[in-house]
Tab-separated table of C-alpha atoms in Angstrom:
chain	number	residue	atom	x	y	z
A	16	MET	CA	116.479	94.652	85.112
A	17	GLU	CA	114.329	93.749	88.121
A	18	LYS	CA	110.675	93.235	87.276
A	19	ASP	CA	109.460	95.707	89.912
A	20	VAL	CA	111.686	98.384	88.354
A	21	ILE	CA	110.346	97.585	84.870
A	22	SER	CA	106.688	97.603	85.934
A	23	GLY	CA	107.254	100.775	87.961
A	24	ALA	CA	108.700	102.534	84.919
A	25	PHE	CA	105.851	101.325	82.687
A	26	PHE	CA	103.059	102.490	84.979
A	27	SER	CA	104.826	105.718	85.939
A	28	ASP	CA	103.255	107.012	82.716
A	29	ASN	CA	100.005	108.631	83.866
A	30	GLU	CA	98.114	107.774	80.668
A	31	ARG	CA	98.724	104.069	81.316
A	32	TYR	CA	97.864	104.489	84.986
A	33	ALA	CA	94.603	106.208	84.039
A	34	ASP	CA	93.931	103.344	81.609
A	35	ILE	CA	94.124	100.864	84.507
A	36	ILE	CA	91.796	103.025	86.625
A	37	ASN	CA	89.258	103.369	83.816
A	38	GLY	CA	89.556	99.832	82.477
A	39	ILE	CA	89.491	97.973	85.786
A	40	GLY	CA	87.980	100.379	88.279
A	41	CYS	CA	85.362	102.060	86.063
A	42	ASN	CA	84.318	99.177	83.768
A	43	GLY	CA	86.067	100.713	80.761
A	44	ILE	CA	84.386	104.121	81.071
A	45	PRO	CA	87.039	106.869	80.602
A	46	PHE	CA	86.338	108.938	83.703
A	47	VAL	CA	89.939	110.120	84.115
A	48	ARG	CA	92.857	111.119	81.892
A	49	GLY	CA	96.557	111.228	82.582
A	50	LYS	CA	96.419	114.921	83.486
A	51	ASP	CA	93.975	114.094	86.310
A	52	LEU	CA	96.620	112.058	88.139
A	53	TYR	CA	99.126	113.421	90.645
A	54	GLN	CA	102.200	111.803	92.159
A	55	ALA	CA	101.594	110.492	95.684
A	56	ASP	CA	103.843	109.151	98.416
A	57	THR	CA	104.207	105.353	98.355
A	58	LYS	CA	105.672	105.273	101.860
A	59	ILE	CA	103.454	103.931	104.645
A	60	LEU	CA	104.551	104.736	108.202
A	61	SER	CA	103.659	102.643	111.231
A	62	GLY	CA	104.438	102.932	114.929
A	63	LYS	CA	104.951	106.250	116.671
A	64	ARG	CA	107.763	108.538	117.703
A	65	ARG	CA	109.514	107.936	120.978
A	66	GLY	CA	108.431	110.414	123.621
A	67	LEU	CA	110.173	111.612	126.768
A	68	GLY	CA	111.979	108.843	128.564
A	69	GLY	CA	112.243	106.807	125.374
A	70	LYS	CA	108.646	105.596	125.537
A	71	GLY	CA	106.722	104.727	122.413
A	72	LYS	CA	107.452	102.600	119.380
A	73	ARG	CA	109.953	103.368	116.699
A	74	ILE	CA	108.464	104.496	113.392
A	75	THR	CA	108.933	101.991	110.568
A	76	ALA	CA	108.285	102.497	106.861
A	77	LYS	CA	106.777	100.185	104.252
A	78	TYR	CA	106.546	100.931	100.551
A	79	ARG	CA	103.709	100.049	98.200
A	80	ASP	CA	104.458	99.795	94.469
A	81	LEU	CA	102.556	102.769	93.015
A	82	MET	CA	100.055	105.378	94.190
A	83	ARG	CA	98.314	108.287	92.465
A	84	LYS	CA	96.042	111.022	93.769
A	85	THR	CA	93.305	111.014	91.138
A	86	ALA	CA	90.910	113.863	90.395
A	87	PHE	CA	87.235	113.106	89.786
A	88	GLY	CA	85.723	116.521	89.160
A	89	MET	CA	86.145	118.477	92.408
A	90	ASN	CA	86.957	115.413	94.496
A	91	PHE	CA	89.939	113.038	94.674
A	92	ALA	CA	90.577	109.351	95.296
A	93	MET	CA	93.845	107.645	96.212
A	94	ILE	CA	94.415	104.695	93.873
A	95	GLY	CA	97.286	102.244	94.192
A	96	ILE	CA	98.663	99.555	91.885
A	97	GLU	CA	100.496	96.477	93.166
A	98	ASN	CA	102.327	94.199	90.719
A	99	GLN	CA	102.361	90.562	91.805
A	100	GLU	CA	103.948	87.554	90.107
A	101	GLU	CA	103.761	84.935	92.852
A	102	ILE	CA	100.734	84.030	94.965
A	103	ASP	CA	100.878	85.687	98.386
A	104	TYR	CA	98.361	83.869	100.553
A	105	ALA	CA	98.282	86.741	103.053
A	106	LEU	CA	97.944	89.452	100.396
A	107	ALA	CA	94.581	90.676	101.718
A	108	LEU	CA	96.278	91.527	105.007
A	109	ARG	CA	99.168	93.320	103.299
A	110	VAL	CA	97.017	95.410	100.966
A	111	MET	CA	94.612	96.229	103.788
A	112	GLY	CA	97.635	97.510	105.719
A	113	TYR	CA	98.666	99.697	102.779
A	114	ASP	CA	95.223	101.259	102.434
A	115	ALA	CA	94.759	101.660	106.186
A	116	GLY	CA	98.189	103.318	106.291
A	117	GLU	CA	97.074	105.767	103.588
A	118	TYR	CA	93.981	106.643	105.611
A	119	GLY	CA	96.244	107.109	108.626
A	120	ARG	CA	98.466	109.476	106.633
A	121	GLN	CA	95.442	111.531	105.588
A	122	ALA	CA	94.125	111.634	109.162
A	123	ALA	CA	97.517	112.819	110.432
A	124	GLU	CA	97.479	115.685	107.923
A	125	ILE	CA	93.960	116.673	109.003
A	126	ARG	CA	95.089	116.516	112.637
A	127	ARG	CA	97.918	118.939	111.932
A	128	GLN	CA	95.539	121.346	110.197
A	129	VAL	CA	92.986	121.146	113.017
A	130	ARG	CA	95.605	121.834	115.671
A	131	ARG	CA	96.891	124.843	113.730
A	132	ASP	CA	93.389	126.322	113.547
A	133	SER	CA	91.593	125.258	116.718
A	134	LYS	CA	89.050	128.077	116.832
A	135	GLY	CA	85.511	126.890	117.510
A	136	LEU	CA	86.471	123.263	118.128
A	137	SER	CA	84.607	121.055	120.550
A	138	ARG	CA	86.637	119.282	123.202
A	139	GLY	CA	86.491	115.999	121.282
A	140	GLU	CA	87.439	117.640	117.978
A	141	TYR	CA	90.539	119.194	119.522
A	142	MET	CA	91.469	116.083	121.507
A	143	TYR	CA	91.350	113.762	118.481
A	144	GLY	CA	92.291	116.301	115.810
A	145	PHE	CA	89.287	115.578	113.623
A	146	ARG	CA	86.395	117.944	112.978
A	147	ARG	CA	82.832	116.719	112.653
A	148	GLU	CA	82.903	117.664	108.951
A	149	SER	CA	86.404	116.265	108.270
A	150	CYS	CA	86.549	113.629	105.517
A	151	LEU	CA	89.169	111.252	104.139
A	152	LEU	CA	89.774	110.543	100.454
A	153	PRO	CA	88.491	107.154	99.204
A	154	THR	CA	91.415	104.757	98.834
A	155	THR	CA	91.701	101.487	96.918
A	156	THR	CA	94.348	99.248	95.377
A	157	PHE	CA	94.342	97.192	92.176
A	158	VAL	CA	96.555	94.086	92.221
A	159	LEU	CA	97.902	93.069	88.801
A	160	TYR	CA	98.784	89.376	89.032
A	161	TYR	CA	101.002	88.037	86.223
A	162	GLY	CA	101.566	84.494	87.514
A	163	GLU	CA	100.900	81.405	85.402
A	164	GLU	CA	99.141	79.579	88.232
A	165	ALA	CA	95.483	80.450	88.765
A	166	TRP	CA	95.054	82.617	91.852
A	167	ASP	CA	93.832	80.262	94.586
A	168	GLY	CA	94.482	82.525	97.552
A	169	ALA	CA	91.962	84.501	99.577
A	170	ARG	CA	90.285	87.394	97.779
A	171	ASP	CA	89.166	89.128	100.953
A	172	LEU	CA	90.022	89.302	104.652
A	173	HIS	CA	87.309	86.811	105.588
A	174	GLY	CA	89.106	84.272	103.413
A	175	LEU	CA	92.000	84.377	105.897
A	176	LEU	CA	89.922	84.070	109.063
A	177	ASN	CA	88.984	80.839	110.832
A	178	PHE	CA	85.225	81.088	111.356
A	179	SER	CA	84.715	77.451	112.388
A	180	GLY	CA	82.275	77.374	115.294
A	181	ILE	CA	81.602	81.110	115.013
A	182	PRO	CA	77.871	81.954	114.760
A	183	GLU	CA	76.819	83.359	111.392
A	184	GLU	CA	75.236	86.273	113.243
A	185	LEU	CA	78.634	87.235	114.669
A	186	LYS	CA	80.505	86.530	111.426
A	187	GLU	CA	78.339	89.105	109.676
A	188	LYS	CA	79.596	91.715	112.139
A	189	VAL	CA	83.288	91.020	111.502
A	190	SER	CA	84.489	93.698	109.083
A	191	ASN	CA	85.715	92.397	105.747
A	192	TYR	CA	88.208	93.820	103.270
A	193	GLN	CA	87.937	93.061	99.559
A	194	LEU	CA	90.945	92.479	97.303
A	195	HIS	CA	90.750	93.688	93.697
A	196	ILE	CA	92.891	91.151	91.818
A	197	VAL	CA	93.325	91.201	88.041
A	198	GLU	CA	94.670	87.891	86.724
A	199	VAL	CA	96.354	89.251	83.605
A	200	ARG	CA	96.883	85.843	81.968
A	201	ARG	CA	93.196	84.981	82.436
A	202	LEU	CA	91.574	88.170	81.203
A	203	GLU	CA	88.769	87.273	78.802
A	204	SER	CA	89.190	90.575	76.957
A	205	THR	CA	91.434	93.632	76.965
A	206	ASP	CA	89.088	95.820	74.930
A	207	MET	CA	88.573	98.076	77.962
A	208	PHE	CA	92.145	99.394	77.613
A	209	ARG	CA	93.023	102.265	75.258
A	210	THR	CA	96.809	102.521	75.608
A	211	ASP	CA	99.612	100.021	75.005
A	212	VAL	CA	98.510	98.363	78.252
A	213	LYS	CA	96.275	96.370	75.881
A	214	GLN	CA	99.197	95.154	73.742
A	215	VAL	CA	101.288	94.300	76.804
A	216	PHE	CA	98.507	92.374	78.554
A	217	ASP	CA	97.514	90.585	75.332
A	218	PHE	CA	101.039	89.363	74.724
A	219	ILE	CA	101.452	88.208	78.328
A	220	ARG	CA	98.160	86.299	78.376
A	221	PHE	CA	98.881	84.547	75.046
A	222	SER	CA	102.628	84.094	75.553
A	223	ARG	CA	102.333	80.286	75.736
A	224	ASP	CA	100.270	80.049	72.525
A	225	LYS	CA	102.446	80.489	69.429
A	226	GLN	CA	99.484	80.626	67.058
A	227	LYS	CA	97.796	83.371	69.091
A	228	ILE	CA	101.041	85.360	69.142
A	229	LYS	CA	101.267	85.123	65.346
A	230	GLU	CA	97.694	86.384	65.057
A	231	LEU	CA	98.433	89.288	67.400
A	232	LEU	CA	101.429	90.377	65.347
A	233	ASP	CA	99.424	90.160	62.120
A	234	GLN	CA	96.383	92.028	63.462
A	235	GLU	CA	97.907	94.658	65.779
A	236	GLN	CA	100.012	97.258	63.981
A	237	ALA	CA	100.977	98.725	67.363
A	238	TYR	CA	103.486	95.887	67.866
A	239	GLY	CA	105.482	97.249	64.933
A	240	LEU	CA	106.533	100.308	66.944
A	241	LEU	CA	106.110	99.518	70.626
A	242	ASP	CA	107.402	101.906	73.303
A	243	GLU	CA	110.572	100.617	74.923
A	244	GLU	CA	108.902	100.522	78.362
A	245	ALA	CA	106.083	98.387	76.949
A	246	TYR	CA	108.551	96.028	75.268
A	247	ASP	CA	110.431	95.666	78.564
A	248	MET	CA	107.178	94.695	80.315
A	249	VAL	CA	106.502	92.012	77.715
A	250	ALA	CA	110.060	90.708	77.962
A	251	ALA	CA	109.954	90.630	81.767
A	252	TYR	CA	106.594	88.940	82.277
A	253	ALA	CA	105.916	86.900	79.126
A	254	GLY	CA	108.946	84.630	79.438
A	255	GLU	CA	112.158	84.297	77.398
A	256	GLY	CA	113.121	87.661	78.885
A	257	GLU	CA	116.890	87.325	78.486
A	258	THR	CA	116.558	86.562	74.773
A	259	MET	CA	114.038	89.352	74.202
A	260	PHE	CA	116.199	91.929	75.966
A	261	LYS	CA	119.029	91.006	73.576
A	262	TRP	CA	116.731	91.475	70.582
A	263	LYS	CA	115.671	94.892	71.809
A	264	GLU	CA	118.958	96.578	70.927
A	265	LYS	CA	118.852	95.020	67.466
A	266	HIS	CA	115.315	96.237	66.699
A	267	LYS	CA	115.191	99.522	68.664
A	268	GLU	CA	114.987	102.907	66.995
A	269	GLY	CA	114.209	106.256	68.621
A	270	GLY	CA	112.723	104.884	71.846
A	271	LYS	CA	110.511	102.419	69.919
A	272	VAL	CA	111.033	98.709	69.342
A	273	ASN	CA	109.936	96.768	66.246
A	274	MET	CA	108.513	93.914	68.233
A	275	CYS	CA	107.066	92.145	65.197
A	276	GLN	CA	110.471	91.427	63.721
A	277	GLY	CA	112.000	90.352	67.020
A	278	ILE	CA	109.123	88.071	67.959
A	279	ARG	CA	109.053	86.436	64.530
A	280	GLU	CA	112.659	85.410	65.159
A	281	TRP	CA	111.548	84.070	68.520
A	282	LEU	CA	108.665	82.096	67.009
A	283	ALA	CA	110.972	80.686	64.339
A	284	ASP	CA	113.027	79.006	67.043
A	285	GLU	CA	111.227	75.657	67.408
A	286	ARG	CA	113.356	74.817	70.418
A	287	MET	CA	111.360	77.345	72.447
A	288	GLU	CA	108.388	74.996	72.665
A	289	GLY	CA	110.558	72.238	74.093
A	290	ARG	CA	112.073	74.595	76.658
A	291	ILE	CA	108.638	75.724	77.806
A	292	GLU	CA	107.290	72.185	78.118
A	293	GLY	CA	110.362	71.083	80.041
A	294	LYS	CA	110.127	73.954	82.483
A	295	GLU	CA	106.403	73.395	83.058
A	296	GLU	CA	106.753	69.652	83.663
A	297	GLY	CA	109.707	70.134	85.984
A	298	ARG	CA	108.033	72.804	88.073
A	299	ALA	CA	104.450	71.546	88.264
A	300	GLU	CA	104.806	68.910	90.979
A	301	GLY	CA	106.980	71.078	93.239
A	302	ILE	CA	104.742	74.127	92.844
A	303	LEU	CA	101.552	72.286	93.799
A	304	GLU	CA	103.135	70.617	96.807
A	305	GLY	CA	104.768	73.850	98.010
A	306	LYS	CA	101.577	75.904	97.660
A	307	ALA	CA	99.510	73.461	99.697
A	308	ARG	CA	102.107	73.265	102.473
A	309	GLU	CA	102.579	77.036	102.741
A	310	SER	CA	98.818	77.694	102.683
A	311	GLU	CA	98.289	75.264	105.567
A	312	ARG	CA	101.138	76.763	107.640
A	313	MET	CA	99.974	80.345	107.045
A	314	GLY	CA	96.438	79.442	108.079
A	315	ARG	CA	97.696	77.958	111.351
A	316	LEU	CA	99.881	81.027	111.959
A	317	ILE	CA	96.929	83.409	111.433
A	318	VAL	CA	94.822	81.458	113.937
A	319	ALA	CA	97.657	81.336	116.514
A	320	LEU	CA	98.634	85.016	116.332
A	321	THR	CA	95.014	86.210	116.205
A	322	GLY	CA	94.239	84.146	119.293
A	323	GLN	CA	97.141	85.839	121.099
A	324	SER	CA	96.088	89.322	119.867
A	325	ARG	CA	99.493	89.693	118.183
A	326	LEU	CA	98.203	91.629	115.183
A	327	GLU	CA	101.456	93.555	114.693
A	328	ASP	CA	103.382	90.275	114.368
A	329	LEU	CA	100.692	88.996	111.986
A	330	VAL	CA	100.974	92.007	109.680
A	331	LYS	CA	104.775	91.810	109.747
A	332	ALA	CA	104.685	88.072	109.020
A	333	ALA	CA	102.462	88.707	106.005
A	334	GLU	CA	104.997	91.138	104.537
A	335	ASP	CA	108.331	89.715	105.659
A	336	ALA	CA	109.226	86.099	104.846
A	337	GLU	CA	112.072	86.101	107.393
A	338	HIS	CA	109.753	87.233	110.194
A	339	ARG	CA	107.165	84.690	109.058
A	340	GLU	CA	109.712	81.874	109.406
A	341	LYS	CA	110.637	83.238	112.841
A	342	MET	CA	106.985	83.045	113.906
A	343	TYR	CA	106.685	79.498	112.525
A	344	LYS	CA	109.634	78.408	114.667
A	345	GLU	CA	108.429	80.256	117.769
A	346	LEU	CA	104.955	78.722	117.583
A	347	GLY	CA	106.097	75.305	116.396
A	348	ILE	CA	104.244	75.475	113.104
């Protein structure tokens, strides 16, 4: 199975989703429960409909991984989750586009409501479809990064911008956008989680340490009967996925998987350590060289497109590798 399908199925459970919101967004304080979450559209529209004479841009759609409308008392917030395995050096731009698109969707809904009930509106309120008292729902996105390499990309929009020669006084007035990245393999603790998100994240972060895995299995009874969706997450992101998926059928019963038994078989295979070391040594040099080259090219592309006010091409290049390569060729980067 594709990893995005597996992670989507795992976090489609609202109790797990609420666990991420509480654990990451609320410092472990259980403000919300699964019943406080509501399904939300993951589609983000951009462009506009063609008017008379064929004028206007064609509407295009992008899809974020997961989104929930979350109740906090009488108010709501829109909270997204993005699952990331590789480093995307333009991620701040992509996630900013997702959240801005969500605000745009909310504003469009308000506009429709205002136009349907235009009584008592000022000229500006009617023209722009937004009352003085209209409000949008707070929107944010948590990025769950499962990669083995430490995240060395930008963690905010300013990290993508070339401020060389720009006065500090002006830099302070350039709006920033913060990324909320959780490096799963580098979490110091998972005690803030109260569902099997804890077991999944623990196994992923210790998956290269056989002794730690043994300790987990001995100390955590939850691994004895792990939900199938949780087992699939471990198999997909911890490594040795093909082997673990084969074990699942052998140790599955009633939607639960006896992970302890399956993993003990895995740990008994001493060849695993050699396979891991071989893969790491073979990949290390190429990964480091490739990351540095791509980071340098993307930085030059951002400067070039920003200087030409081609923000639409910049956003598309951040999301679409094919378009990014097209821009590299066009600009000689």
